Amino acid sequence: MDINGTCISHTVDEHGPIYVYETKNSRILSFDGKIYQSFMKLNNINGLALGYTKAMMAGLFFIPTVTIATIMGLGAGSMAKNLLNSFPELNVHAVEYREAVAKTAKEYFYLPDTDRLVIHIDDAVNHMKNTVMKSDIIFSDLYNSEGMEPKQVQASYLRDCKNALNEQGVLVLNICHTTLELQKELDALLALEFDNQLLSFAVDSSNTIVLAFKNSIPSITRTELLSKGKWLQEEMNIPMLRYAELLWDTQDLCG
């Protein structure tokens, strides 16, 4: 089904088309004119409009203090904008393969020009292999017009992400529109590379969020988890209490 809205930008780079659509209340980034890659509400440009992007923030429950976040796959910059707006002391590094996508995010989606945001135009695998920076949290949301980027299902990529985390760091992955075979392969690789220190939960019929911990999953009580959820909800203006309750109800947190 084609996206409803007026196409206000259509560019093509060596990797294919980039569309921006506008409706009365929103702007949409798409790579094929059919599937939403990013979605922004015009009355809340720093918010997270898509459910799975909100759910990915659950990784913040387990990090005492976040000073550096890395986002693999900038898109329209929704996660970067929300993090920068919510945490004044946070520095964000975003890795985007397509320079044209980064330019589109700046021109049409209000991605800010700030020293706290560094955009690396690079291949995700190459960047993680060569980075010496340690992040508190890494968000991996690598997709193209055909679905999940196969590079996200590589032992070397997952290992490099783990090495790029601080000792209490978390890798957060969005798994969506993938085959059962590819899902099983990724599950096995994650279990191996992260020593089974994993939490996962379904957001809707097509998105699963995986939290992969560099070291042991922190023990947390229900009271502590809900308190952190309430605080994050106030800071980020997204329903983090919902995800705190979901994690407590579905995971063995042993608090």
PDB file of C-alpha atoms in Angstrom:
ATOM      1  CA  MET A   1       0.000   0.000   0.000  1.00  0.00           C
ATOM      2  CA  ASP A   2       1.351   3.417  -0.945  1.00  0.00           C
ATOM      3  CA  ILE A   3       1.921   5.962   1.823  1.00  0.00           C
ATOM      4  CA  ASN A   4      -0.896   8.456   2.144  1.00  0.00           C
ATOM      5  CA  GLY A   5       0.386  12.012   1.979  1.00  0.00           C
ATOM      6  CA  THR A   6       1.982  14.535  -0.320  1.00  0.00           C
ATOM      7  CA  CYS A   7       5.502  13.793  -1.517  1.00  0.00           C
ATOM      8  CA  ILE A   8       7.503  16.918  -0.669  1.00  0.00           C
ATOM      9  CA  SER A   9      10.945  15.504  -1.505  1.00  0.00           C
ATOM     10  CA  HIS A  10      12.218  12.746  -3.774  1.00  0.00           C
ATOM     11  CA  THR A  11      15.941  12.243  -4.189  1.00  0.00           C
ATOM     12  CA  VAL A  12      17.997   9.359  -5.493  1.00  0.00           C
ATOM     13  CA  ASP A  13      21.509   8.382  -4.521  1.00  0.00           C
ATOM     14  CA  GLU A  14      23.606   5.406  -5.571  1.00  0.00           C
ATOM     15  CA  HIS A  15      21.617   3.191  -3.186  1.00  0.00           C
ATOM     16  CA  GLY A  16      18.146   4.110  -4.389  1.00  0.00           C
ATOM     17  CA  PRO A  17      15.347   6.597  -3.770  1.00  0.00           C
ATOM     18  CA  ILE A  18      14.614   8.627  -0.631  1.00  0.00           C
ATOM     19  CA  TYR A  19      11.099   9.971  -0.202  1.00  0.00           C
ATOM     20  CA  VAL A  20       9.675  12.487   2.259  1.00  0.00           C
ATOM     21  CA  TYR A  21       5.898  12.630   2.592  1.00  0.00           C
ATOM     22  CA  GLU A  22       3.848  15.166   4.503  1.00  0.00           C
ATOM     23  CA  THR A  23       0.352  14.872   5.907  1.00  0.00           C
ATOM     24  CA  LYS A  24      -1.619  17.402   7.923  1.00  0.00           C
ATOM     25  CA  ASN A  25       0.051  16.244  11.122  1.00  0.00           C
ATOM     26  CA  SER A  26       3.244  14.404  10.191  1.00  0.00           C
ATOM     27  CA  ARG A  27       6.271  13.830   8.006  1.00  0.00           C
ATOM     28  CA  ILE A  28       7.346  10.406   6.846  1.00  0.00           C
ATOM     29  CA  LEU A  29      10.670   9.113   5.530  1.00  0.00           C
ATOM     30  CA  SER A  30      10.472   6.148   3.159  1.00  0.00           C
ATOM     31  CA  PHE A  31      12.886   4.345   0.886  1.00  0.00           C
ATOM     32  CA  ASP A  32      10.264   2.770  -1.349  1.00  0.00           C
ATOM     33  CA  GLY A  33       7.115   4.888  -1.058  1.00  0.00           C
ATOM     34  CA  LYS A  34       5.333   2.060   0.764  1.00  0.00           C
ATOM     35  CA  ILE A  35       6.964   1.371   4.144  1.00  0.00           C
ATOM     36  CA  TYR A  36       7.584   3.952   6.872  1.00  0.00           C
ATOM     37  CA  GLN A  37      11.280   4.211   7.683  1.00  0.00           C
ATOM     38  CA  SER A  38      10.755   7.110  10.097  1.00  0.00           C
ATOM     39  CA  PHE A  39       7.734   9.073  11.238  1.00  0.00           C
ATOM     40  CA  MET A  40       7.593  12.509  12.874  1.00  0.00           C
ATOM     41  CA  LYS A  41       4.608  14.358  14.301  1.00  0.00           C
ATOM     42  CA  LEU A  42       4.782  18.017  13.341  1.00  0.00           C
ATOM     43  CA  ASN A  43       3.520  19.103  16.766  1.00  0.00           C
ATOM     44  CA  ASN A  44       6.207  17.068  18.553  1.00  0.00           C
ATOM     45  CA  ILE A  45       9.326  17.105  16.422  1.00  0.00           C
ATOM     46  CA  ASN A  46      11.547  15.676  19.184  1.00  0.00           C
ATOM     47  CA  GLY A  47       9.159  12.891  20.111  1.00  0.00           C
ATOM     48  CA  LEU A  48       9.161   9.235  19.172  1.00  0.00           C
ATOM     49  CA  ALA A  49       6.083   8.472  17.098  1.00  0.00           C
ATOM     50  CA  LEU A  50       6.711   4.810  16.236  1.00  0.00           C
ATOM     51  CA  GLY A  51       6.104   2.253  18.967  1.00  0.00           C
ATOM     52  CA  TYR A  52       9.256   0.229  18.414  1.00  0.00           C
ATOM     53  CA  THR A  53      11.516   3.282  18.793  1.00  0.00           C
ATOM     54  CA  LYS A  54       9.906   4.008  22.166  1.00  0.00           C
ATOM     55  CA  ALA A  55      10.376   0.390  23.211  1.00  0.00           C
ATOM     56  CA  MET A  56      14.071   0.464  22.281  1.00  0.00           C
ATOM     57  CA  MET A  57      14.588   3.023  25.043  1.00  0.00           C
ATOM     58  CA  ALA A  58      13.981   0.215  27.570  1.00  0.00           C
ATOM     59  CA  GLY A  59      17.728  -0.369  27.479  1.00  0.00           C
ATOM     60  CA  LEU A  60      18.079   2.804  29.553  1.00  0.00           C
ATOM     61  CA  PHE A  61      16.436   1.088  32.545  1.00  0.00           C
ATOM     62  CA  PHE A  62      19.667  -0.760  33.280  1.00  0.00           C
ATOM     63  CA  ILE A  63      22.264   1.986  32.837  1.00  0.00           C
ATOM     64  CA  PRO A  64      23.090   4.099  35.918  1.00  0.00           C
ATOM     65  CA  THR A  65      24.243   7.171  33.985  1.00  0.00           C
ATOM     66  CA  VAL A  66      24.159   7.647  30.238  1.00  0.00           C
ATOM     67  CA  THR A  67      26.815   9.938  28.791  1.00  0.00           C
ATOM     68  CA  ILE A  68      27.439   8.464  25.320  1.00  0.00           C
ATOM     69  CA  ALA A  69      24.875   6.783  23.071  1.00  0.00           C
ATOM     70  CA  THR A  70      25.536   5.386  19.613  1.00  0.00           C
ATOM     71  CA  ILE A  71      22.796   4.884  17.043  1.00  0.00           C
ATOM     72  CA  MET A  72      23.433   2.535  14.142  1.00  0.00           C
ATOM     73  CA  GLY A  73      21.184   3.775  11.356  1.00  0.00           C
ATOM     74  CA  LEU A  74      20.250   7.458  11.637  1.00  0.00           C
ATOM     75  CA  GLY A  75      17.153   7.476   9.433  1.00  0.00           C
ATOM     76  CA  ALA A  76      15.277  10.720   9.976  1.00  0.00           C
ATOM     77  CA  GLY A  77      16.978  11.140  13.338  1.00  0.00           C
ATOM     78  CA  SER A  78      14.022  10.462  15.644  1.00  0.00           C
ATOM     79  CA  MET A  79      16.001   8.606  18.301  1.00  0.00           C
ATOM     80  CA  ALA A  80      18.900  11.055  18.151  1.00  0.00           C
ATOM     81  CA  LYS A  81      16.589  14.048  18.574  1.00  0.00           C
ATOM     82  CA  ASN A  82      14.697  12.511  21.460  1.00  0.00           C
ATOM     83  CA  LEU A  83      17.859  11.560  23.337  1.00  0.00           C
ATOM     84  CA  LEU A  84      19.478  14.951  22.811  1.00  0.00           C
ATOM     85  CA  ASN A  85      16.326  16.756  23.908  1.00  0.00           C
ATOM     86  CA  SER A  86      15.805  14.542  26.966  1.00  0.00           C
ATOM     87  CA  PHE A  87      19.348  14.445  28.380  1.00  0.00           C
ATOM     88  CA  PRO A  88      21.267  17.754  28.189  1.00  0.00           C
ATOM     89  CA  GLU A  89      24.572  16.126  29.180  1.00  0.00           C
ATOM     90  CA  LEU A  90      24.346  13.272  26.659  1.00  0.00           C
ATOM     91  CA  ASN A  91      26.489  13.013  23.533  1.00  0.00           C
ATOM     92  CA  VAL A  92      25.073  11.056  20.608  1.00  0.00           C
ATOM     93  CA  HIS A  93      27.012   9.398  17.794  1.00  0.00           C
ATOM     94  CA  ALA A  94      24.946   8.304  14.795  1.00  0.00           C
ATOM     95  CA  VAL A  95      26.271   6.069  12.038  1.00  0.00           C
ATOM     96  CA  GLU A  96      24.520   6.436   8.685  1.00  0.00           C
ATOM     97  CA  TYR A  97      25.599   4.721   5.493  1.00  0.00           C
ATOM     98  CA  ARG A  98      23.880   7.166   3.149  1.00  0.00           C
ATOM     99  CA  GLU A  99      24.944  10.802   3.266  1.00  0.00           C
ATOM    100  CA  ALA A 100      21.756  11.748   1.410  1.00  0.00           C
ATOM    101  CA  VAL A 101      19.697  10.316   4.281  1.00  0.00           C
ATOM    102  CA  ALA A 102      21.573  12.455   6.807  1.00  0.00           C
ATOM    103  CA  LYS A 103      21.014  15.541   4.652  1.00  0.00           C
ATOM    104  CA  THR A 104      17.315  14.729   4.407  1.00  0.00           C
ATOM    105  CA  ALA A 105      17.085  14.381   8.194  1.00  0.00           C
ATOM    106  CA  LYS A 106      18.615  17.824   8.646  1.00  0.00           C
ATOM    107  CA  GLU A 107      16.520  19.516   5.957  1.00  0.00           C
ATOM    108  CA  TYR A 108      13.103  17.995   6.575  1.00  0.00           C
ATOM    109  CA  PHE A 109      13.119  16.472  10.067  1.00  0.00           C
ATOM    110  CA  TYR A 110      14.736  19.197  12.166  1.00  0.00           C
ATOM    111  CA  LEU A 111      17.846  17.246  13.104  1.00  0.00           C
ATOM    112  CA  PRO A 112      19.775  19.814  15.165  1.00  0.00           C
ATOM    113  CA  ASP A 113      23.200  21.199  14.437  1.00  0.00           C
ATOM    114  CA  THR A 114      24.923  20.718  17.780  1.00  0.00           C
ATOM    115  CA  ASP A 115      28.328  19.668  19.050  1.00  0.00           C
ATOM    116  CA  ARG A 116      26.579  16.956  21.063  1.00  0.00           C
ATOM    117  CA  LEU A 117      25.634  15.101  17.869  1.00  0.00           C
ATOM    118  CA  VAL A 118      28.303  13.521  15.682  1.00  0.00           C
ATOM    119  CA  ILE A 119      27.188  11.877  12.433  1.00  0.00           C
ATOM    120  CA  HIS A 120      29.526   9.307  10.922  1.00  0.00           C
ATOM    121  CA  ILE A 121      28.895   8.590   7.231  1.00  0.00           C
ATOM    122  CA  ASP A 122      30.099   5.027   7.219  1.00  0.00           C
ATOM    123  CA  ASP A 123      29.136   1.403   6.896  1.00  0.00           C
ATOM    124  CA  ALA A 124      27.927   0.111  10.275  1.00  0.00           C
ATOM    125  CA  VAL A 125      30.152  -2.959  10.223  1.00  0.00           C
ATOM    126  CA  ASN A 126      33.225  -0.944   9.280  1.00  0.00           C
ATOM    127  CA  HIS A 127      32.522   1.707  11.902  1.00  0.00           C
ATOM    128  CA  MET A 128      32.080  -0.749  14.733  1.00  0.00           C
ATOM    129  CA  LYS A 129      35.170  -2.663  13.696  1.00  0.00           C
ATOM    130  CA  ASN A 130      37.349   0.442  13.876  1.00  0.00           C
ATOM    131  CA  THR A 131      35.860   2.591  16.623  1.00  0.00           C
ATOM    132  CA  VAL A 132      37.810   3.069  19.843  1.00  0.00           C
ATOM    133  CA  MET A 133      34.969   4.915  21.565  1.00  0.00           C
ATOM    134  CA  LYS A 134      33.038   3.223  24.365  1.00  0.00           C
ATOM    135  CA  SER A 135      29.283   3.794  24.542  1.00  0.00           C
ATOM    136  CA  ASP A 136      26.868   3.281  27.413  1.00  0.00           C
ATOM    137  CA  ILE A 137      24.201   2.131  24.985  1.00  0.00           C
ATOM    138  CA  ILE A 138      24.185   1.185  21.306  1.00  0.00           C
ATOM    139  CA  PHE A 139      20.962   1.148  19.304  1.00  0.00           C
ATOM    140  CA  SER A 140      21.102  -1.057  16.219  1.00  0.00           C
ATOM    141  CA  ASP A 141      18.233  -0.471  13.814  1.00  0.00           C
ATOM    142  CA  LEU A 142      19.691  -1.388  10.437  1.00  0.00           C
ATOM    143  CA  TYR A 143      17.140  -1.629   7.646  1.00  0.00           C
ATOM    144  CA  ASN A 144      16.896  -1.006   3.940  1.00  0.00           C
ATOM    145  CA  SER A 145      13.950  -1.053   1.526  1.00  0.00           C
ATOM    146  CA  GLU A 146      14.020  -4.862   1.514  1.00  0.00           C
ATOM    147  CA  GLY A 147      13.939  -5.373   5.283  1.00  0.00           C
ATOM    148  CA  MET A 148      16.501  -6.065   7.996  1.00  0.00           C
ATOM    149  CA  GLU A 149      20.075  -5.458   6.898  1.00  0.00           C
ATOM    150  CA  PRO A 150      21.908  -8.837   6.814  1.00  0.00           C
ATOM    151  CA  LYS A 151      24.984  -7.182   8.337  1.00  0.00           C
ATOM    152  CA  GLN A 152      23.059  -7.032  11.611  1.00  0.00           C
ATOM    153  CA  VAL A 153      23.146 -10.850  11.621  1.00  0.00           C
ATOM    154  CA  GLN A 154      26.912 -11.292  11.722  1.00  0.00           C
ATOM    155  CA  ALA A 155      28.945 -12.627  14.623  1.00  0.00           C
ATOM    156  CA  SER A 156      31.746 -10.147  13.951  1.00  0.00           C
ATOM    157  CA  TYR A 157      29.361  -7.169  13.984  1.00  0.00           C
ATOM    158  CA  LEU A 158      27.734  -8.258  17.249  1.00  0.00           C
ATOM    159  CA  ARG A 159      31.150  -8.899  18.797  1.00  0.00           C
ATOM    160  CA  ASP A 160      32.396  -5.477  17.747  1.00  0.00           C
ATOM    161  CA  CYS A 161      29.275  -3.866  19.228  1.00  0.00           C
ATOM    162  CA  LYS A 162      29.928  -5.667  22.507  1.00  0.00           C
ATOM    163  CA  ASN A 163      33.548  -4.509  22.535  1.00  0.00           C
ATOM    164  CA  ALA A 164      32.400  -0.926  21.955  1.00  0.00           C
ATOM    165  CA  LEU A 165      30.250  -0.926  25.104  1.00  0.00           C
ATOM    166  CA  ASN A 166      31.237   0.271  28.550  1.00  0.00           C
ATOM    167  CA  GLU A 167      31.265  -2.383  31.274  1.00  0.00           C
ATOM    168  CA  GLN A 168      27.601  -1.759  32.150  1.00  0.00           C
ATOM    169  CA  GLY A 169      26.641  -1.181  28.536  1.00  0.00           C
ATOM    170  CA  VAL A 170      23.677  -2.518  26.575  1.00  0.00           C
ATOM    171  CA  LEU A 171      23.190  -3.244  22.882  1.00  0.00           C
ATOM    172  CA  VAL A 172      19.568  -2.721  21.816  1.00  0.00           C
ATOM    173  CA  LEU A 173      18.372  -4.305  18.580  1.00  0.00           C
ATOM    174  CA  ASN A 174      15.118  -3.927  16.689  1.00  0.00           C
ATOM    175  CA  ILE A 175      14.159  -7.140  14.897  1.00  0.00           C
ATOM    176  CA  CYS A 176      11.411  -6.700  12.335  1.00  0.00           C
ATOM    177  CA  HIS A 177      10.022  -8.269   9.149  1.00  0.00           C
ATOM    178  CA  THR A 178      12.511 -11.105   9.114  1.00  0.00           C
ATOM    179  CA  THR A 179      12.244 -14.765   8.236  1.00  0.00           C
ATOM    180  CA  LEU A 180      12.040 -17.427  10.928  1.00  0.00           C
ATOM    181  CA  GLU A 181      15.334 -18.843   9.710  1.00  0.00           C
ATOM    182  CA  LEU A 182      17.117 -15.499   9.974  1.00  0.00           C
ATOM    183  CA  GLN A 183      15.546 -14.882  13.382  1.00  0.00           C
ATOM    184  CA  LYS A 184      16.856 -18.224  14.686  1.00  0.00           C
ATOM    185  CA  GLU A 185      20.311 -17.469  13.303  1.00  0.00           C
ATOM    186  CA  LEU A 186      20.391 -14.094  15.025  1.00  0.00           C
ATOM    187  CA  ASP A 187      19.108 -15.554  18.306  1.00  0.00           C
ATOM    188  CA  ALA A 188      21.892 -18.147  18.270  1.00  0.00           C
ATOM    189  CA  LEU A 189      24.581 -15.577  17.494  1.00  0.00           C
ATOM    190  CA  LEU A 190      23.373 -13.244  20.236  1.00  0.00           C
ATOM    191  CA  ALA A 191      23.282 -16.051  22.780  1.00  0.00           C
ATOM    192  CA  LEU A 192      26.836 -17.005  21.879  1.00  0.00           C
ATOM    193  CA  GLU A 193      28.376 -13.552  21.661  1.00  0.00           C
ATOM    194  CA  PHE A 194      26.615 -12.166  24.753  1.00  0.00           C
ATOM    195  CA  ASP A 195      26.787 -15.310  26.918  1.00  0.00           C
ATOM    196  CA  ASN A 196      22.991 -15.535  27.077  1.00  0.00           C
ATOM    197  CA  GLN A 197      22.796 -12.196  28.903  1.00  0.00           C
ATOM    198  CA  LEU A 198      19.708 -11.233  26.918  1.00  0.00           C
ATOM    199  CA  LEU A 199      16.228  -9.857  27.431  1.00  0.00           C
ATOM    200  CA  SER A 200      13.652  -9.634  24.660  1.00  0.00           C
ATOM    201  CA  PHE A 201      10.039  -8.629  24.291  1.00  0.00           C
ATOM    202  CA  ALA A 202       7.549  -8.197  21.476  1.00  0.00           C
ATOM    203  CA  VAL A 203       6.234  -4.707  20.790  1.00  0.00           C
ATOM    204  CA  ASP A 204       3.608  -5.633  18.228  1.00  0.00           C
ATOM    205  CA  SER A 205       3.021  -8.311  15.620  1.00  0.00           C
ATOM    206  CA  SER A 206       6.247  -7.573  13.739  1.00  0.00           C
ATOM    207  CA  ASN A 207       8.773  -5.939  16.097  1.00  0.00           C
ATOM    208  CA  THR A 208      10.877  -7.640  18.757  1.00  0.00           C
ATOM    209  CA  ILE A 209      13.277  -5.652  20.924  1.00  0.00           C
ATOM    210  CA  VAL A 210      16.401  -7.409  22.195  1.00  0.00           C
ATOM    211  CA  LEU A 211      18.581  -6.091  25.013  1.00  0.00           C
ATOM    212  CA  ALA A 212      22.057  -7.644  24.962  1.00  0.00           C
ATOM    213  CA  PHE A 213      24.251  -6.921  27.993  1.00  0.00           C
ATOM    214  CA  LYS A 214      28.032  -6.733  27.848  1.00  0.00           C
ATOM    215  CA  ASN A 215      28.203  -8.331  31.279  1.00  0.00           C
ATOM    216  CA  SER A 216      25.590  -9.862  33.580  1.00  0.00           C
ATOM    217  CA  ILE A 217      22.032  -8.575  33.463  1.00  0.00           C
ATOM    218  CA  PRO A 218      21.771  -6.221  36.452  1.00  0.00           C
ATOM    219  CA  SER A 219      19.549  -7.443  39.266  1.00  0.00           C
ATOM    220  CA  ILE A 220      16.739  -4.965  39.826  1.00  0.00           C
ATOM    221  CA  THR A 221      13.660  -4.913  42.019  1.00  0.00           C
ATOM    222  CA  ARG A 222      10.206  -4.140  40.724  1.00  0.00           C
ATOM    223  CA  THR A 223      10.177  -0.913  42.731  1.00  0.00           C
ATOM    224  CA  GLU A 224      13.506   0.187  41.255  1.00  0.00           C
ATOM    225  CA  LEU A 225      12.421  -0.676  37.717  1.00  0.00           C
ATOM    226  CA  LEU A 226       9.117   1.166  37.978  1.00  0.00           C
ATOM    227  CA  SER A 227      10.819   4.157  39.588  1.00  0.00           C
ATOM    228  CA  LYS A 228      13.324   4.346  36.724  1.00  0.00           C
ATOM    229  CA  GLY A 229      10.458   3.960  34.264  1.00  0.00           C
ATOM    230  CA  LYS A 230       8.551   6.838  35.834  1.00  0.00           C
ATOM    231  CA  TRP A 231      11.620   9.081  35.766  1.00  0.00           C
ATOM    232  CA  LEU A 232      12.414   8.269  32.140  1.00  0.00           C
ATOM    233  CA  GLN A 233       8.778   8.784  31.190  1.00  0.00           C
ATOM    234  CA  GLU A 234       8.891  12.309  32.580  1.00  0.00           C
ATOM    235  CA  GLU A 235      12.248  13.108  30.977  1.00  0.00           C
ATOM    236  CA  MET A 236      11.512  11.614  27.541  1.00  0.00           C
ATOM    237  CA  ASN A 237       7.748  12.126  27.260  1.00  0.00           C
ATOM    238  CA  ILE A 238       7.183   8.523  26.190  1.00  0.00           C
ATOM    239  CA  PRO A 239       5.338   5.741  28.084  1.00  0.00           C
ATOM    240  CA  MET A 240       8.336   4.107  29.744  1.00  0.00           C
ATOM    241  CA  LEU A 241       6.278   2.796  32.680  1.00  0.00           C
ATOM    242  CA  ARG A 242       4.474   0.543  30.215  1.00  0.00           C
ATOM    243  CA  TYR A 243       7.741  -1.036  29.129  1.00  0.00           C
ATOM    244  CA  ALA A 244       8.990  -1.345  32.707  1.00  0.00           C
ATOM    245  CA  GLU A 245       5.851  -3.298  33.617  1.00  0.00           C
ATOM    246  CA  LEU A 246       6.129  -5.391  30.447  1.00  0.00           C
ATOM    247  CA  LEU A 247       9.729  -6.327  31.221  1.00  0.00           C
ATOM    248  CA  TRP A 248       8.924  -7.205  34.810  1.00  0.00           C
ATOM    249  CA  ASP A 249       5.961  -9.366  33.768  1.00  0.00           C
ATOM    250  CA  THR A 250       7.754 -11.245  30.986  1.00  0.00           C
ATOM    251  CA  GLN A 251      11.413 -11.493  32.034  1.00  0.00           C
ATOM    252  CA  ASP A 252      13.266 -13.168  34.871  1.00  0.00           C
ATOM    253  CA  LEU A 253      14.895 -10.138  36.462  1.00  0.00           C
ATOM    254  CA  CYS A 254      15.421 -11.784  39.869  1.00  0.00           C
ATOM    255  CA  GLY A 255      15.070  -8.580  41.792  1.00  0.00           C
TER     256      GLY A 255
END
